[in-house]
Coordinates of N, CA, C and O in Angstrom, one line a residue:
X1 N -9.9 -26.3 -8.4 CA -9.8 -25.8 -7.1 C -10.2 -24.3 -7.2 O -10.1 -23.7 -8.2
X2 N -10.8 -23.6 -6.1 CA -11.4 -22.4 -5.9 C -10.6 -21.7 -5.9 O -9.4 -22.1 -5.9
X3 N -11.0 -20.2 -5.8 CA -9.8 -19.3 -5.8 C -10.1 -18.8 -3.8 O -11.3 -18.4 -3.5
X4 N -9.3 -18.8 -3.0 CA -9.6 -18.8 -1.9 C -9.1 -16.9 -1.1 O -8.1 -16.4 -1.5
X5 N -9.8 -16.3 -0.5 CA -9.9 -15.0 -0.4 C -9.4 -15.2 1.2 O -9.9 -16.0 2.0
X6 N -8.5 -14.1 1.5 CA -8.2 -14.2 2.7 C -7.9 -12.9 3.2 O -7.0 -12.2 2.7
X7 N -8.8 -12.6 4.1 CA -8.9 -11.1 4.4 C -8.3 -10.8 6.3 O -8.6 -11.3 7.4
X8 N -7.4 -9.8 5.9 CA -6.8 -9.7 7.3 C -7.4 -8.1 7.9 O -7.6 -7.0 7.3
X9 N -7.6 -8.5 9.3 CA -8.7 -7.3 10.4 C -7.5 -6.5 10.5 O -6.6 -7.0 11.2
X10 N -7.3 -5.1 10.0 CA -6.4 -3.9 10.7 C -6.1 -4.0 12.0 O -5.0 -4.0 12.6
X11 N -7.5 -4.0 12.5 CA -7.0 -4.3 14.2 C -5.7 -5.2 14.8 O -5.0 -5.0 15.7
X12 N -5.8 -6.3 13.6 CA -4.8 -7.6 14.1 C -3.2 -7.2 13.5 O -2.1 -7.6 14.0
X13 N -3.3 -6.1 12.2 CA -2.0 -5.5 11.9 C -1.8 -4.5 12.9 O -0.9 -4.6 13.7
X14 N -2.6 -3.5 13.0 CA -2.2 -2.7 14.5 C -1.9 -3.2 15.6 O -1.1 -2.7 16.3
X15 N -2.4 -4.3 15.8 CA -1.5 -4.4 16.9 C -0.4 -5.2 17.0 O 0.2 -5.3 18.1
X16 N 0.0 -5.7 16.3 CA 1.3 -6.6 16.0 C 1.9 -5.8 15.7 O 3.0 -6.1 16.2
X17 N 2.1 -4.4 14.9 CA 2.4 -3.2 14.7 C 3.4 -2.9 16.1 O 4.6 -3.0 16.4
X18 N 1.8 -2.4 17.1 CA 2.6 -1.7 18.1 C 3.2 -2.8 19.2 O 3.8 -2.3 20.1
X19 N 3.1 -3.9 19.1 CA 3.5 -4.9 19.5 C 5.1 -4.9 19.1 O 5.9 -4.9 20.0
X20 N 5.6 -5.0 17.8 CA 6.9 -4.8 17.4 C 7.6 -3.9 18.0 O 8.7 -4.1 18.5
X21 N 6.8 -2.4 17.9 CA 7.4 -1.0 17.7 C 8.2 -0.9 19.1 O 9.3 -0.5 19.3
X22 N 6.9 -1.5 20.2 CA 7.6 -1.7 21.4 C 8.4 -2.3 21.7 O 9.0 -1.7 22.6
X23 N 8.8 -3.3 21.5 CA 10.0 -4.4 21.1 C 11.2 -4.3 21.5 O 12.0 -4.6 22.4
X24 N 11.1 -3.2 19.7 CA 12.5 -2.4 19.1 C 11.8 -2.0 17.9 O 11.1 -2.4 17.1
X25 N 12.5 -0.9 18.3 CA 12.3 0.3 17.4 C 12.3 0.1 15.8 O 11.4 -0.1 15.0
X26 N 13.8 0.1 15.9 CA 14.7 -0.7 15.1 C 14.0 -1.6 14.4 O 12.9 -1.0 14.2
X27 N 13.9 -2.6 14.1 CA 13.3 -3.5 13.7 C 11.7 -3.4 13.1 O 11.2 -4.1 12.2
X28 N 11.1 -2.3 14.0 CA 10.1 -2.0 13.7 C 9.8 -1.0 12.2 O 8.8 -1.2 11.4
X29 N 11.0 -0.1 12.1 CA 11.0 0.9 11.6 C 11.5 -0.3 10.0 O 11.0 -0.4 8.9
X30 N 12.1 -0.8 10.3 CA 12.9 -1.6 8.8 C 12.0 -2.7 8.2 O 12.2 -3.3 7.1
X31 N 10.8 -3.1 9.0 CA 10.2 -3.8 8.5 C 8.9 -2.5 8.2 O 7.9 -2.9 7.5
X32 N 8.9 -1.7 8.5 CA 7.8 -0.4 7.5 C 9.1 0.1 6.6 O 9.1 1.3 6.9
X33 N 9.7 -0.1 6.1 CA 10.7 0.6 5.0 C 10.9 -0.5 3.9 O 11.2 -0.3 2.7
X34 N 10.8 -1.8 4.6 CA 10.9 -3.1 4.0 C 9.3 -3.1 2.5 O 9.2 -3.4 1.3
X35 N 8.3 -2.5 3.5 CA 7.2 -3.0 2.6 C 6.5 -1.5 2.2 O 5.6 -1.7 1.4
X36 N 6.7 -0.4 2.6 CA 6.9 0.6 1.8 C 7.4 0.7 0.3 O 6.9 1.0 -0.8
X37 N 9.1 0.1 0.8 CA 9.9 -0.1 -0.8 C 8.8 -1.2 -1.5 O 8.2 -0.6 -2.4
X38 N 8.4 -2.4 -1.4 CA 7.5 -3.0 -1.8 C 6.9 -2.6 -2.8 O 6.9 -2.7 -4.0
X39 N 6.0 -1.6 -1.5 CA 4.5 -1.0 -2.5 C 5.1 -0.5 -3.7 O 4.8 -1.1 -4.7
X40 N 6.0 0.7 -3.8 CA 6.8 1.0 -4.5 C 7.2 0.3 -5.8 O 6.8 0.7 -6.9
X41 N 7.9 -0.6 -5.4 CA 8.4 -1.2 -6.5 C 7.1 -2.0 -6.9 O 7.2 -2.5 -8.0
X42 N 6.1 -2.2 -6.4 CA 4.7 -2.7 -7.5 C 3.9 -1.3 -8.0 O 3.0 -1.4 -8.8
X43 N 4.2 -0.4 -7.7 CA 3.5 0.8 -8.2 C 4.2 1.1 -9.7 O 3.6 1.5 -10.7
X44 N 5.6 0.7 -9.7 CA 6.3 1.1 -10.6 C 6.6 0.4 -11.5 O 7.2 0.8 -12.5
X45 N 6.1 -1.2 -11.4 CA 6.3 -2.5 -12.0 C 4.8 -3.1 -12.2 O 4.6 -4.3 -12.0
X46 N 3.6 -1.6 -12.7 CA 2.7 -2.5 -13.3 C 1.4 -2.3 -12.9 O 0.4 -2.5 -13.6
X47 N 1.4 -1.6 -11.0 CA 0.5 -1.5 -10.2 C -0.2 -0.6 -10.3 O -1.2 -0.4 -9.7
X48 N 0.5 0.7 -11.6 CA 0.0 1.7 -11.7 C -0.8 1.6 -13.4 O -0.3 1.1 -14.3
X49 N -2.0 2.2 -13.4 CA -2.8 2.3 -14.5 C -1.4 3.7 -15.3 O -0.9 4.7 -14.8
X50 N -1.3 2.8 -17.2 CA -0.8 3.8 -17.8 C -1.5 4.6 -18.8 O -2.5 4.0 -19.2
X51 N -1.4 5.6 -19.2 CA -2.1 6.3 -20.3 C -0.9 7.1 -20.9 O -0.6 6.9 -22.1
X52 N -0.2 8.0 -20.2 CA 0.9 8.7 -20.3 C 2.0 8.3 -20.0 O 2.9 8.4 -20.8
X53 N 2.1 7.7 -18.3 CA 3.1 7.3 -17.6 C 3.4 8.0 -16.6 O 4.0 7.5 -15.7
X54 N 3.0 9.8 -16.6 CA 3.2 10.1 -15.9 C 3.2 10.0 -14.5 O 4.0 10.5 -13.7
X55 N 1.8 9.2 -14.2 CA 1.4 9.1 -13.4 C 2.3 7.8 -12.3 O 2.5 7.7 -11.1
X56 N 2.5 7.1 -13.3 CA 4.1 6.0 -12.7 C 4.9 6.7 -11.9 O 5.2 6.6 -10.7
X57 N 5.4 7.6 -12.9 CA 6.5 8.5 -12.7 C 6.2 9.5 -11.4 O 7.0 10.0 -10.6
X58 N 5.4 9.5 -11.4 CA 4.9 10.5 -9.9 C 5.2 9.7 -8.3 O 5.6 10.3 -7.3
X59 N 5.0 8.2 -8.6 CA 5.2 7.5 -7.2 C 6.1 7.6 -6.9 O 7.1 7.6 -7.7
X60 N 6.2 7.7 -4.7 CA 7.0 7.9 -4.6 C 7.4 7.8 -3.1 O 6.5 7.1 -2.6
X61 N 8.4 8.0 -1.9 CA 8.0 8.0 -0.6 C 8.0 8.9 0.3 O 7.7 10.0 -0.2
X62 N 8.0 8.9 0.8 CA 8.0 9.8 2.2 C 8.1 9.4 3.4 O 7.2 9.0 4.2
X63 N 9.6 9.3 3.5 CA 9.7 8.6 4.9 C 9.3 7.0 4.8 O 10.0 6.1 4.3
X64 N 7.9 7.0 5.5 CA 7.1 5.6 5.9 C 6.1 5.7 5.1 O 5.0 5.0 5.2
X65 N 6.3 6.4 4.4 CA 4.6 6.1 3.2 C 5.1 6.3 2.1 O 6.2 6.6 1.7
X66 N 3.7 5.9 1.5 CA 3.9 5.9 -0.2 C 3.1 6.5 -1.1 O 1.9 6.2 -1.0
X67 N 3.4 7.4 -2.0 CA 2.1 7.9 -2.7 C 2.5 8.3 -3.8 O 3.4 7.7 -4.3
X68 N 1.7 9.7 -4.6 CA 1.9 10.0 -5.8 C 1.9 11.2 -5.6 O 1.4 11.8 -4.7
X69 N 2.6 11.7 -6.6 CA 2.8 13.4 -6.5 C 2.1 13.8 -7.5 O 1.9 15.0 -7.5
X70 N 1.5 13.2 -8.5 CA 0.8 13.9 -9.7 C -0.5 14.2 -9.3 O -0.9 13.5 -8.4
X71 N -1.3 15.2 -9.7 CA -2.1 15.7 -8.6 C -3.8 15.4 -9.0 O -4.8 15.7 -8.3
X72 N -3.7 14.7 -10.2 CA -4.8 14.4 -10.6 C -4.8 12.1 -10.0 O -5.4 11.2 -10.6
X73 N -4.1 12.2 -9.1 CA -3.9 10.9 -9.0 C -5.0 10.2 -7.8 O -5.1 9.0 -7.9
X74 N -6.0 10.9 -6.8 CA -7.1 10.6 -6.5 C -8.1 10.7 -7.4 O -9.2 10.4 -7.1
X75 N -8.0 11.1 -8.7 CA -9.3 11.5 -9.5 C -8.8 9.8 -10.5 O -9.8 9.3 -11.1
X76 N -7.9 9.4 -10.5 CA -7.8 8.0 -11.2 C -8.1 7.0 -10.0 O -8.5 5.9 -10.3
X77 N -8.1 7.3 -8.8 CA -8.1 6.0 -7.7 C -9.8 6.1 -7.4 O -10.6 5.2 -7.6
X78 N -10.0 7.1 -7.1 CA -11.7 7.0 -6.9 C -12.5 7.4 -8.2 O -13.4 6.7 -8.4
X79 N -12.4 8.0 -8.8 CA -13.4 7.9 -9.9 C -13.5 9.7 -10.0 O -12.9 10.4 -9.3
X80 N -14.3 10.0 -11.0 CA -14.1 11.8 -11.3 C -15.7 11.7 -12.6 O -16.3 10.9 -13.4
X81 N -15.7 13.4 -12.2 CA -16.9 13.7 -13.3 C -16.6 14.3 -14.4 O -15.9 15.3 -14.4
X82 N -17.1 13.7 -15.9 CA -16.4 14.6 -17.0 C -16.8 15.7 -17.1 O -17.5 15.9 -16.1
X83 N -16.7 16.6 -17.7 CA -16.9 18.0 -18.3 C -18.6 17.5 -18.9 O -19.1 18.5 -19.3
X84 N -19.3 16.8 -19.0 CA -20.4 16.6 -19.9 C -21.4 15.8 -18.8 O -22.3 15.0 -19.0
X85 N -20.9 16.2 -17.5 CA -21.3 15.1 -16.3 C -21.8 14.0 -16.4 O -23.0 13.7 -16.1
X86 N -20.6 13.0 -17.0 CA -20.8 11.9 -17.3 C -19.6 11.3 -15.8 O -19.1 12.2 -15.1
X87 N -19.3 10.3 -15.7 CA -18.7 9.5 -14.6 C -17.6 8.7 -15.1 O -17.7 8.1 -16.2
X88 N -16.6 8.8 -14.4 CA -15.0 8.2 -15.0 C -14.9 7.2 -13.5 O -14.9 7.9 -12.4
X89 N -14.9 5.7 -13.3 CA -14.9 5.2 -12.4 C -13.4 4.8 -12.2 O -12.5 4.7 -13.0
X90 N -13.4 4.8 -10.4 CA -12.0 4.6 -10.3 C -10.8 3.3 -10.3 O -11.2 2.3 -9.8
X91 N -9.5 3.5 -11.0 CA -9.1 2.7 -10.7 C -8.7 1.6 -9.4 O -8.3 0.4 -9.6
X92 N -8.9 2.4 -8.1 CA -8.5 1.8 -7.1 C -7.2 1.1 -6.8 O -6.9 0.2 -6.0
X93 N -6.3 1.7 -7.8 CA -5.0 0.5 -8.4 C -3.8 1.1 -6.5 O -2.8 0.5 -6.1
X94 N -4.2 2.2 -5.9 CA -3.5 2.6 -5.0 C -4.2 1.2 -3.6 O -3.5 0.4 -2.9
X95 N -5.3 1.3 -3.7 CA -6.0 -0.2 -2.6 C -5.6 -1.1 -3.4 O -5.5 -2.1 -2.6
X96 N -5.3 -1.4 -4.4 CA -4.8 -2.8 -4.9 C -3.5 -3.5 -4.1 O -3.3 -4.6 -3.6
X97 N -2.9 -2.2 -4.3 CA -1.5 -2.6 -4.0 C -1.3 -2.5 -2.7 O -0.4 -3.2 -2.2
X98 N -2.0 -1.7 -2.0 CA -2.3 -2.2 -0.7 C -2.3 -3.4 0.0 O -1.5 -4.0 0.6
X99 N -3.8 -3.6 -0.4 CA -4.6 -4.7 -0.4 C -3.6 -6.0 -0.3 O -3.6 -6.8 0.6
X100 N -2.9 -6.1 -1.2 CA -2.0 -7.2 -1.6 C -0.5 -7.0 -1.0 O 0.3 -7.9 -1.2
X101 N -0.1 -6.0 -0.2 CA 1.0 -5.9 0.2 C 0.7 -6.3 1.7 O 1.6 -6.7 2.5
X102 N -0.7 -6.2 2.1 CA -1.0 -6.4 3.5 C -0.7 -7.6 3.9 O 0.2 -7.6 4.7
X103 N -1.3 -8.9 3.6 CA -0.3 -10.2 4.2 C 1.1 -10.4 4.3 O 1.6 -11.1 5.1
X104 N 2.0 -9.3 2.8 CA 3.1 -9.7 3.3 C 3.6 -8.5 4.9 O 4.3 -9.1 5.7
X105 N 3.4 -7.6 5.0 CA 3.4 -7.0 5.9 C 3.4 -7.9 7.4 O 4.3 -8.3 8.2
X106 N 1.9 -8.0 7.4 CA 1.5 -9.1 8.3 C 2.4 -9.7 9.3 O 2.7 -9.4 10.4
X107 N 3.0 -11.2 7.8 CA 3.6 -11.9 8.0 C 5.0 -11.3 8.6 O 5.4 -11.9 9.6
X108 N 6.0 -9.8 7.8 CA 7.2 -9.5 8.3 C 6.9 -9.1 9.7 O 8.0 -9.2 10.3
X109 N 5.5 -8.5 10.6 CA 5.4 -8.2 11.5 C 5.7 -9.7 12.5 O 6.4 -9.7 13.5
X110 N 5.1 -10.6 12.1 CA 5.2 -11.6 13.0 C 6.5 -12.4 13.2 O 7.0 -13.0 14.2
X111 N 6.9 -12.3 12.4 CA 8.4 -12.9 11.9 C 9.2 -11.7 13.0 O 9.4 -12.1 14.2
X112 N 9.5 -10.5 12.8 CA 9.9 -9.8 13.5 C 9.7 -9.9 14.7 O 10.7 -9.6 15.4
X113 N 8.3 -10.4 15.3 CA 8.2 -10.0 16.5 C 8.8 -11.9 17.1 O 9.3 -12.2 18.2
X114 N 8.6 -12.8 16.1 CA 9.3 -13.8 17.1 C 10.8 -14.0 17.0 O 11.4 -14.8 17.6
X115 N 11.2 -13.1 16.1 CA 12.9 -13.4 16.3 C 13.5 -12.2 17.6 O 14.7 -12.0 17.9
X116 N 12.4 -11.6 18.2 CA 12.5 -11.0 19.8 C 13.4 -9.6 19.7 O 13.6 -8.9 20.7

């Protein structure tokens, strides 16, 4: 059996988004805190490239987002030039975890929005 790819349009998370938000608030707010913590705990369990660790150690939230405080942490996600201008390609491991957290998102938005 194939491996099958399923790709979801922002447009259709935004608006089931503000479709919730309008709703209740409430509800809206706990299902972005729900998959926030998520991203999180896969940043910290794996989703992050190690060398040192520090850079594990850096993830973190803010409110309704998630990111990294270590500051060379876009030069690992997109790619960087060495000292010898040679090219360091990026891990992308911050869209990974994205990427992969978006259906379940999705789905908590829909689920939210039919229990009313």
């Amino acid at each position: 059996m194939g491996l099958v790819k399923i790709e979801l349009n922002k447009v259709d998370i935004d608006r089931l988004a503000r479709a919730l938000q309008s709703m209740n608030e409430v509800r809206f707010n706990a299902v972005v805190k729900k998959n926030v913590t998520e991203l999180l705990n896969a940043a910290r369990n794996g989703g992050t490239p190690i060398k040192t660790g520090e850079l594990r150690k850096s993830s973190g939230t803010y409110g309704d987002e998630m990111g990294y405080y270590a500051d060379y942490a876009p030069h690992v996600e997109y790619g960087h030039r060495t000292i010898d201008g040679g090219w360091v390609s990026g891990k992308h491991f911050l869209k990974a975890n994205v990427d992969s957290q978006a259906f379940i998102y999705y789905q908590d938005l829909k689920n939210a929005i039919k229990k009313g």
